XYZ file of C-alpha atoms in Angstrom:
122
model
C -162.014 -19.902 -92.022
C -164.724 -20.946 -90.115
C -165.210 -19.988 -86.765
C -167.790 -21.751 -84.091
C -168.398 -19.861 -81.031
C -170.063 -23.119 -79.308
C -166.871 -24.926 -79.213
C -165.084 -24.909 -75.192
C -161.912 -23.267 -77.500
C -161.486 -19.528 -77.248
C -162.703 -17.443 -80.516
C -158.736 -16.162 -80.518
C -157.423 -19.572 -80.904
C -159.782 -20.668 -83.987
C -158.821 -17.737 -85.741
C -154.374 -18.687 -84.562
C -155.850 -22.299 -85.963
C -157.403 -20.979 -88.814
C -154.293 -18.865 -89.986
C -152.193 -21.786 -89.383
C -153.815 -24.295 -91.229
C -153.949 -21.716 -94.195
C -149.821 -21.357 -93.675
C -149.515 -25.313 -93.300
C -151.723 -26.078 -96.480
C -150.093 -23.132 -98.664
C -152.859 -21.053 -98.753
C -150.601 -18.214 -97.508
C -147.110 -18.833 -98.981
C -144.121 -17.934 -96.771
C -142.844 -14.636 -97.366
C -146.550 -13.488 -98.232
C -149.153 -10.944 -96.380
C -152.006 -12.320 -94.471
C -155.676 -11.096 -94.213
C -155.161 -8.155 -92.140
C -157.118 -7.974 -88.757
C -159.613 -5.371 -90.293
C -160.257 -7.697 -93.097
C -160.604 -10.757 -90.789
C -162.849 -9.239 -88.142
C -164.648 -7.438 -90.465
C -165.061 -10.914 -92.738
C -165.759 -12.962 -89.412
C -167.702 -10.123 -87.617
C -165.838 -10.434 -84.425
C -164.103 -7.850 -82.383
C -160.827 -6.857 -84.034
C -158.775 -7.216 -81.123
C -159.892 -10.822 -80.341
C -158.449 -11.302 -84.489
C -155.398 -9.467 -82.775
C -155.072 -11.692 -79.852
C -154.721 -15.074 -82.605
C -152.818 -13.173 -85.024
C -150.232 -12.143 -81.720
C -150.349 -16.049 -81.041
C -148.426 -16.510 -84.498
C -145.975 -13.832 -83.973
C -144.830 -15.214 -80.831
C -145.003 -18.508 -82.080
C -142.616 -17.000 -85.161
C -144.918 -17.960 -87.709
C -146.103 -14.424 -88.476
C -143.748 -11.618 -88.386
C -145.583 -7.403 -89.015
C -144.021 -5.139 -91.346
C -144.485 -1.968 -89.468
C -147.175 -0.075 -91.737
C -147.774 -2.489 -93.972
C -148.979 -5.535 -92.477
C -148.678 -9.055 -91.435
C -146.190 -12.076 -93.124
C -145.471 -15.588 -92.985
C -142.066 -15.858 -91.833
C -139.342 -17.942 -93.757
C -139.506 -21.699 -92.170
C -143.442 -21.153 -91.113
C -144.163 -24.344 -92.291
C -141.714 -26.392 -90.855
C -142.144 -24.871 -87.426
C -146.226 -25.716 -87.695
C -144.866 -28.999 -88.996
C -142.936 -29.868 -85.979
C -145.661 -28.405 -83.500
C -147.850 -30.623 -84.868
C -145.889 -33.402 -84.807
C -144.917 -32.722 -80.646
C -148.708 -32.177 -80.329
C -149.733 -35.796 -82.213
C -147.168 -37.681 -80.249
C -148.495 -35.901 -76.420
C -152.079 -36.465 -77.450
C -152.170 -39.443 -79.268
C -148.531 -42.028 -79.302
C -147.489 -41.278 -75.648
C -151.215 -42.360 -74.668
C -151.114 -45.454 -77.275
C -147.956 -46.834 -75.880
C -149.140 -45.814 -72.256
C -152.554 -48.322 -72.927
C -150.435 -50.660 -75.129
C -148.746 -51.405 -71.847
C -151.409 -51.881 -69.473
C -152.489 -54.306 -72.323
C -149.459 -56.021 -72.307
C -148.582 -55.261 -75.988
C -145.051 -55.808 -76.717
C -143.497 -53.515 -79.268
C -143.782 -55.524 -82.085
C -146.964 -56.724 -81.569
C -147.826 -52.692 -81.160
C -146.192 -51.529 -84.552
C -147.928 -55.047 -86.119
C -151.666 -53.088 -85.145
C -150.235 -49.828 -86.518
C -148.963 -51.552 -89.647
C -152.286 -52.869 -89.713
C -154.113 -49.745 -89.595
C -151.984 -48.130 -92.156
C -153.152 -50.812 -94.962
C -157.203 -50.324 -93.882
């Protein structure tokens, strides 16, 4: 995980980001512990509670549940629920806005999912 402390996006949320992608990709199978927030701040050399604050993220998000004096899991389903977030997130930030400009263009629908068939065999 690589973190850039330039970007506008809080430190906290690359390091949520980072932990999800790592659940999404498999790196850290459901039902298995995560870097701990020692390990990760001490890795990253950031503040542990700012690790705390993106690890906290996950938990409320129910990707990330804490076995009390143990340590932190991936939660049964982890994948799927990143899966679908993702999938909300692509369709507010990039299909609602496509159709939105395919309209002012005058686009019909077919003509729409012609240009997206289109871009799918480039």
């Amino acid at each position: 995980m690589k973190l850039d402390p330039s970007m506008e996006t809080p430190i906290y949320l690359q390091i949520a980001a980072g932990l999800e992608d790592g659940i999404f990709i498999g790196a850290y199978p459901e039902g298995t512990q995560v870097p701990s927030t020692t390990e990760l701040s001490v890795t990253l050399q950031i503040n542990p509670a700012t690790v705390l604050k993106g690890i906290n993220l996950l938990v409320e998000e129910g990707i990330l549940f804490k076995k009390r004096g143990v340590g932190m899991f991936v939660c049964e389903g982890a994948q799927e629920k990143i899966r679908e977030k993702r999938q909300n997130a692509f369709f507010e930030n990039y299909v609602r806005p496509l159709v939105n400009e395919a309209r002012k263009l005058g686009l019909e629908e077919e003509k729409l999912i012609k240009l997206l068939e289109r871009g799918y065999q480039e």
